[in-house]
Amino acid sequence: MTTTSPTTVRDAVHLHDVRKVHGTGGRGVTALDGISAAFPHGTFTAIMGPSGSGKSTLLHCAAGLERPGSGRIVLSGVDIGGLNERQRTGLRRDRVGFVFQSFNLVESLTAAQNVELPSRLAGRRVGREQVGDALAAVGLADRAGHRPGELSGGQQQRVALARALVTRPDVLFADEPTGALDTVTSRQVLELMRTLVDRAGQTTLMVTHDPVAAAVADVVVFLKDGRIADRVAHVGGARGDAAAIAARMARLET
């Protein structure tokens, strides 16, 4: 991650002096206070910080889910500030994938049907082969006909990942994707996300409170009071030092 540099084609997401205030008047709370950052294609970034530091707000603004109060956001080469709601919805549908802590699967649908559901609701046809490829990419090619109740928590999150990846998004945004999983299952999902970056060049931005999860990323960005307070670069898989990341987090929380 770099700061204040101009947007280039190598950046999947670029934020320049982004500000966001929740509420109005004297009760307004500054969530983002002049954030400038660039996230290159094919990298895995973890975003950490104390509660209320602006982590999720940064993720939601970068993904076009929320509008900042000011500043500029370029997503996949598109300045999203100039888009109307219909255009923003189309950009998210075509260029972005989302994974959240809750799996948000429909219990009555199979894994394959859950993967294709958002595209169908948006009026887009997703081929059976494309759905199969997405499930295969997350190691669930043999679970396409299973419903969520027949899958473990980790497998359900993998279905959610496949759903996010089926349209081959430019950027995957993940908000606490392992927050509802046990330690072993969490590790498996993180390894899968790391593999998607390494083998498929999947640009990924992940909000997490877990230093172990953050250690899987290439870069860890620490927020405090809506500003970038610290960063660790070139973490990456086994090289990641979760203890060192936890120590940095502890300093921010004091």
PDB file of N, CA and C in Angstrom, residues 192-249:
ATOM      1  N   LEU A 192      -7.240 -20.478   2.023  1.00  0.00           N
ATOM      2  CA  LEU A 192      -7.904 -20.438   0.725  1.00  0.00           C
ATOM      3  C   LEU A 192      -7.846 -19.029   0.133  1.00  0.00           C
ATOM      4  N   MET A 193      -8.126 -18.022   0.945  1.00  0.00           N
ATOM      5  CA  MET A 193      -8.071 -16.648   0.465  1.00  0.00           C
ATOM      6  C   MET A 193      -6.659 -16.280   0.024  1.00  0.00           C
ATOM      7  N   ARG A 194      -5.678 -16.744   0.771  1.00  0.00           N
ATOM      8  CA  ARG A 194      -4.284 -16.491   0.405  1.00  0.00           C
ATOM      9  C   ARG A 194      -3.956 -17.151  -0.936  1.00  0.00           C
ATOM     10  N   THR A 195      -4.442 -18.370  -1.134  1.00  0.00           N
ATOM     11  CA  THR A 195      -4.204 -19.099  -2.376  1.00  0.00           C
ATOM     12  C   THR A 195      -4.829 -18.377  -3.566  1.00  0.00           C
ATOM     13  N   LEU A 196      -6.019 -17.825  -3.363  1.00  0.00           N
ATOM     14  CA  LEU A 196      -6.686 -17.099  -4.444  1.00  0.00           C
ATOM     15  C   LEU A 196      -5.862 -15.884  -4.877  1.00  0.00           C
ATOM     16  N   VAL A 197      -5.195 -15.253  -3.928  1.00  0.00           N
ATOM     17  CA  VAL A 197      -4.325 -14.124  -4.263  1.00  0.00           C
ATOM     18  C   VAL A 197      -3.089 -14.605  -5.013  1.00  0.00           C
ATOM     19  N   ASP A 198      -2.466 -15.661  -4.487  1.00  0.00           N
ATOM     20  CA  ASP A 198      -1.204 -16.142  -5.055  1.00  0.00           C
ATOM     21  C   ASP A 198      -1.375 -16.772  -6.431  1.00  0.00           C
ATOM     22  N   ARG A 199      -2.436 -17.531  -6.613  1.00  0.00           N
ATOM     23  CA  ARG A 199      -2.598 -18.285  -7.859  1.00  0.00           C
ATOM     24  C   ARG A 199      -3.456 -17.563  -8.902  1.00  0.00           C
ATOM     25  N   ALA A 200      -4.421 -16.794  -8.438  1.00  0.00           N
ATOM     26  CA  ALA A 200      -5.337 -16.135  -9.373  1.00  0.00           C
ATOM     27  C   ALA A 200      -5.178 -14.621  -9.403  1.00  0.00           C
ATOM     28  N   GLY A 201      -4.292 -14.087  -8.570  1.00  0.00           N
ATOM     29  CA  GLY A 201      -4.093 -12.650  -8.531  1.00  0.00           C
ATOM     30  C   GLY A 201      -5.298 -11.886  -8.034  1.00  0.00           C
ATOM     31  N   GLN A 202      -6.071 -12.491  -7.124  1.00  0.00           N
ATOM     32  CA  GLN A 202      -7.296 -11.877  -6.639  1.00  0.00           C
ATOM     33  C   GLN A 202      -7.003 -10.764  -5.637  1.00  0.00           C
ATOM     34  N   THR A 203      -7.193  -9.524  -6.032  1.00  0.00           N
ATOM     35  CA  THR A 203      -7.024  -8.402  -5.120  1.00  0.00           C
ATOM     36  C   THR A 203      -8.028  -8.524  -3.980  1.00  0.00           C
ATOM     37  N   THR A 204      -7.540  -8.427  -2.742  1.00  0.00           N
ATOM     38  CA  THR A 204      -8.401  -8.647  -1.585  1.00  0.00           C
ATOM     39  C   THR A 204      -8.147  -7.593  -0.512  1.00  0.00           C
ATOM     40  N   LEU A 205      -9.224  -6.987  -0.017  1.00  0.00           N
ATOM     41  CA  LEU A 205      -9.175  -6.094   1.137  1.00  0.00           C
ATOM     42  C   LEU A 205     -10.030  -6.712   2.223  1.00  0.00           C
ATOM     43  N   MET A 206      -9.435  -6.929   3.394  1.00  0.00           N
ATOM     44  CA  MET A 206     -10.120  -7.637   4.468  1.00  0.00           C
ATOM     45  C   MET A 206     -10.046  -6.854   5.769  1.00  0.00           C
ATOM     46  N   VAL A 207     -11.188  -6.580   6.359  1.00  0.00           N
ATOM     47  CA  VAL A 207     -11.238  -6.036   7.710  1.00  0.00           C
ATOM     48  C   VAL A 207     -11.217  -7.195   8.692  1.00  0.00           C
ATOM     49  N   THR A 208     -10.384  -7.094   9.704  1.00  0.00           N
ATOM     50  CA  THR A 208     -10.315  -8.154  10.708  1.00  0.00           C
ATOM     51  C   THR A 208      -9.840  -7.580  12.037  1.00  0.00           C
ATOM     52  N   HIS A 209     -10.241  -8.218  13.124  1.00  0.00           N
ATOM     53  CA  HIS A 209      -9.736  -7.867  14.447  1.00  0.00           C
ATOM     54  C   HIS A 209      -8.690  -8.871  14.902  1.00  0.00           C
ATOM     55  N   ASP A 210      -8.468  -9.922  14.107  1.00  0.00           N
ATOM     56  CA  ASP A 210      -7.647 -11.064  14.491  1.00  0.00           C
ATOM     57  C   ASP A 210      -6.233 -10.941  13.912  1.00  0.00           C
ATOM     58  N   PRO A 211      -5.207 -10.807  14.750  1.00  0.00           N
ATOM     59  CA  PRO A 211      -3.834 -10.716  14.254  1.00  0.00           C
ATOM     60  C   PRO A 211      -3.399 -11.943  13.452  1.00  0.00           C
ATOM     61  N   VAL A 212      -3.930 -13.114  13.799  1.00  0.00           N
ATOM     62  CA  VAL A 212      -3.586 -14.324  13.053  1.00  0.00           C
ATOM     63  C   VAL A 212      -4.122 -14.227  11.629  1.00  0.00           C
ATOM     64  N   ALA A 213      -5.335 -13.728  11.492  1.00  0.00           N
ATOM     65  CA  ALA A 213      -5.903 -13.537  10.156  1.00  0.00           C
ATOM     66  C   ALA A 213      -5.116 -12.486   9.389  1.00  0.00           C
ATOM     67  N   ALA A 214      -4.779 -11.389  10.043  1.00  0.00           N
ATOM     68  CA  ALA A 214      -4.050 -10.313   9.381  1.00  0.00           C
ATOM     69  C   ALA A 214      -2.679 -10.764   8.906  1.00  0.00           C
ATOM     70  N   ALA A 215      -2.072 -11.715   9.612  1.00  0.00           N
ATOM     71  CA  ALA A 215      -0.733 -12.182   9.261  1.00  0.00           C
ATOM     72  C   ALA A 215      -0.679 -12.902   7.924  1.00  0.00           C
ATOM     73  N   VAL A 216      -1.834 -13.275   7.392  1.00  0.00           N
ATOM     74  CA  VAL A 216      -1.886 -13.950   6.094  1.00  0.00           C
ATOM     75  C   VAL A 216      -1.737 -12.944   4.952  1.00  0.00           C
ATOM     76  N   ALA A 217      -1.998 -11.672   5.231  1.00  0.00           N
ATOM     77  CA  ALA A 217      -2.006 -10.644   4.194  1.00  0.00           C
ATOM     78  C   ALA A 217      -0.590 -10.213   3.796  1.00  0.00           C
ATOM     79  N   ASP A 218      -0.504  -9.503   2.675  1.00  0.00           N
ATOM     80  CA  ASP A 218       0.759  -8.908   2.244  1.00  0.00           C
ATOM     81  C   ASP A 218       1.056  -7.629   3.020  1.00  0.00           C
ATOM     82  N   VAL A 219      -0.006  -6.897   3.325  1.00  0.00           N
ATOM     83  CA  VAL A 219       0.110  -5.618   4.016  1.00  0.00           C
ATOM     84  C   VAL A 219      -0.968  -5.533   5.084  1.00  0.00           C
ATOM     85  N   VAL A 220      -0.610  -5.002   6.241  1.00  0.00           N
ATOM     86  CA  VAL A 220      -1.588  -4.718   7.284  1.00  0.00           C
ATOM     87  C   VAL A 220      -1.614  -3.212   7.499  1.00  0.00           C
ATOM     88  N   VAL A 221      -2.805  -2.621   7.353  1.00  0.00           N
ATOM     89  CA  VAL A 221      -3.006  -1.190   7.567  1.00  0.00           C
ATOM     90  C   VAL A 221      -3.760  -1.020   8.884  1.00  0.00           C
ATOM     91  N   PHE A 222      -3.213  -0.195   9.767  1.00  0.00           N
ATOM     92  CA  PHE A 222      -3.825   0.041  11.067  1.00  0.00           C
ATOM     93  C   PHE A 222      -4.481   1.418  11.081  1.00  0.00           C
ATOM     94  N   LEU A 223      -5.750   1.460  11.476  1.00  0.00           N
ATOM     95  CA  LEU A 223      -6.468   2.725  11.598  1.00  0.00           C
ATOM     96  C   LEU A 223      -6.658   3.097  13.065  1.00  0.00           C
ATOM     97  N   LYS A 224      -6.684   4.391  13.310  1.00  0.00           N
ATOM     98  CA  LYS A 224      -7.057   4.908  14.628  1.00  0.00           C
ATOM     99  C   LYS A 224      -7.685   6.273  14.424  1.00  0.00           C
ATOM    100  N   ASP A 225      -8.857   6.462  14.991  1.00  0.00           N
ATOM    101  CA  ASP A 225      -9.573   7.734  14.881  1.00  0.00           C
ATOM    102  C   ASP A 225      -9.735   8.177  13.431  1.00  0.00           C
ATOM    103  N   GLY A 226     -10.006   7.215  12.548  1.00  0.00           N
ATOM    104  CA  GLY A 226     -10.276   7.538  11.163  1.00  0.00           C
ATOM    105  C   GLY A 226      -9.068   7.873  10.325  1.00  0.00           C
ATOM    106  N   ARG A 227      -7.878   7.625  10.836  1.00  0.00           N
ATOM    107  CA  ARG A 227      -6.653   7.906  10.101  1.00  0.00           C
ATOM    108  C   ARG A 227      -5.755   6.672  10.061  1.00  0.00           C
ATOM    109  N   ILE A 228      -4.888   6.611   9.069  1.00  0.00           N
ATOM    110  CA  ILE A 228      -3.908   5.524   9.017  1.00  0.00           C
ATOM    111  C   ILE A 228      -2.826   5.828  10.040  1.00  0.00           C
ATOM    112  N   ALA A 229      -2.713   4.941  11.027  1.00  0.00           N
ATOM    113  CA  ALA A 229      -1.782   5.166  12.132  1.00  0.00           C
ATOM    114  C   ALA A 229      -0.508   4.347  12.014  1.00  0.00           C
ATOM    115  N   ASP A 230      -0.546   3.252  11.258  1.00  0.00           N
ATOM    116  CA  ASP A 230       0.613   2.367  11.173  1.00  0.00           C
ATOM    117  C   ASP A 230       0.384   1.405  10.024  1.00  0.00           C
ATOM    118  N   ARG A 231       1.420   0.728   9.586  1.00  0.00           N
ATOM    119  CA  ARG A 231       1.290  -0.302   8.567  1.00  0.00           C
ATOM    120  C   ARG A 231       2.460  -1.263   8.666  1.00  0.00           C
ATOM    121  N   VAL A 232       2.206  -2.503   8.253  1.00  0.00           N
ATOM    122  CA  VAL A 232       3.241  -3.529   8.148  1.00  0.00           C
ATOM    123  C   VAL A 232       3.172  -4.068   6.733  1.00  0.00           C
ATOM    124  N   ALA A 233       4.287  -4.067   6.031  1.00  0.00           N
ATOM    125  CA  ALA A 233       4.305  -4.518   4.641  1.00  0.00           C
ATOM    126  C   ALA A 233       4.979  -5.878   4.521  1.00  0.00           C
ATOM    127  N   HIS A 234       4.653  -6.574   3.426  1.00  0.00           N
ATOM    128  CA  HIS A 234       5.276  -7.847   3.079  1.00  0.00           C
ATOM    129  C   HIS A 234       5.133  -8.861   4.200  1.00  0.00           C
ATOM    130  N   VAL A 235       3.889  -9.044   4.660  1.00  0.00           N
ATOM    131  CA  VAL A 235       3.626 -10.042   5.701  1.00  0.00           C
ATOM    132  C   VAL A 235       3.595 -11.408   5.038  1.00  0.00           C
ATOM    133  N   GLY A 236       2.483 -11.734   4.397  1.00  0.00           N
ATOM    134  CA  GLY A 236       2.420 -12.889   3.514  1.00  0.00           C
ATOM    135  C   GLY A 236       2.579 -14.257   4.125  1.00  0.00           C
ATOM    136  N   GLY A 237       1.480 -14.921   4.446  1.00  0.00           N
ATOM    137  CA  GLY A 237       1.497 -16.331   4.816  1.00  0.00           C
ATOM    138  C   GLY A 237       2.385 -16.652   5.989  1.00  0.00           C
ATOM    139  N   ALA A 238       3.258 -17.656   5.814  1.00  0.00           N
ATOM    140  CA  ALA A 238       4.069 -18.150   6.913  1.00  0.00           C
ATOM    141  C   ALA A 238       5.023 -17.094   7.448  1.00  0.00           C
ATOM    142  N   ARG A 239       5.307 -16.058   6.625  1.00  0.00           N
ATOM    143  CA  ARG A 239       6.225 -15.023   7.079  1.00  0.00           C
ATOM    144  C   ARG A 239       5.545 -14.049   8.044  1.00  0.00           C
ATOM    145  N   GLY A 240       4.210 -14.096   8.079  1.00  0.00           N
ATOM    146  CA  GLY A 240       3.473 -13.169   8.912  1.00  0.00           C
ATOM    147  C   GLY A 240       3.721 -13.431  10.390  1.00  0.00           C
ATOM    148  N   ASP A 241       3.932 -12.376  11.151  1.00  0.00           N
ATOM    149  CA  ASP A 241       4.191 -12.475  12.581  1.00  0.00           C
ATOM    150  C   ASP A 241       2.970 -11.964  13.327  1.00  0.00           C
ATOM    151  N   ALA A 242       2.088 -12.868  13.714  1.00  0.00           N
ATOM    152  CA  ALA A 242       0.853 -12.474  14.376  1.00  0.00           C
ATOM    153  C   ALA A 242       1.138 -11.781  15.702  1.00  0.00           C
ATOM    154  N   ALA A 243       2.176 -12.211  16.403  1.00  0.00           N
ATOM    155  CA  ALA A 243       2.505 -11.599  17.693  1.00  0.00           C
ATOM    156  C   ALA A 243       2.917 -10.144  17.518  1.00  0.00           C
ATOM    157  N   ALA A 244       3.711  -9.872  16.481  1.00  0.00           N
ATOM    158  CA  ALA A 244       4.138  -8.498  16.223  1.00  0.00           C
ATOM    159  C   ALA A 244       2.952  -7.623  15.834  1.00  0.00           C
ATOM    160  N   ILE A 245       2.024  -8.193  15.050  1.00  0.00           N
ATOM    161  CA  ILE A 245       0.822  -7.456  14.660  1.00  0.00           C
ATOM    162  C   ILE A 245      -0.036  -7.166  15.889  1.00  0.00           C
ATOM    163  N   ALA A 246      -0.167  -8.166  16.766  1.00  0.00           N
ATOM    164  CA  ALA A 246      -0.934  -7.971  17.989  1.00  0.00           C
ATOM    165  C   ALA A 246      -0.310  -6.890  18.871  1.00  0.00           C
ATOM    166  N   ALA A 247       1.018  -6.842  18.899  1.00  0.00           N
ATOM    167  CA  ALA A 247       1.703  -5.829  19.703  1.00  0.00           C
ATOM    168  C   ALA A 247       1.430  -4.429  19.161  1.00  0.00           C
ATOM    169  N   ARG A 248       1.432  -4.290  17.853  1.00  0.00           N
ATOM    170  CA  ARG A 248       1.133  -2.982  17.246  1.00  0.00           C
ATOM    171  C   ARG A 248      -0.308  -2.567  17.537  1.00  0.00           C
ATOM    172  N   MET A 249      -1.213  -3.541  17.483  1.00  0.00           N
ATOM    173  CA  MET A 249      -2.604  -3.256  17.794  1.00  0.00           C
ATOM    174  C   MET A 249      -2.745  -2.798  19.243  1.00  0.00           C
TER     175      MET A 249
END
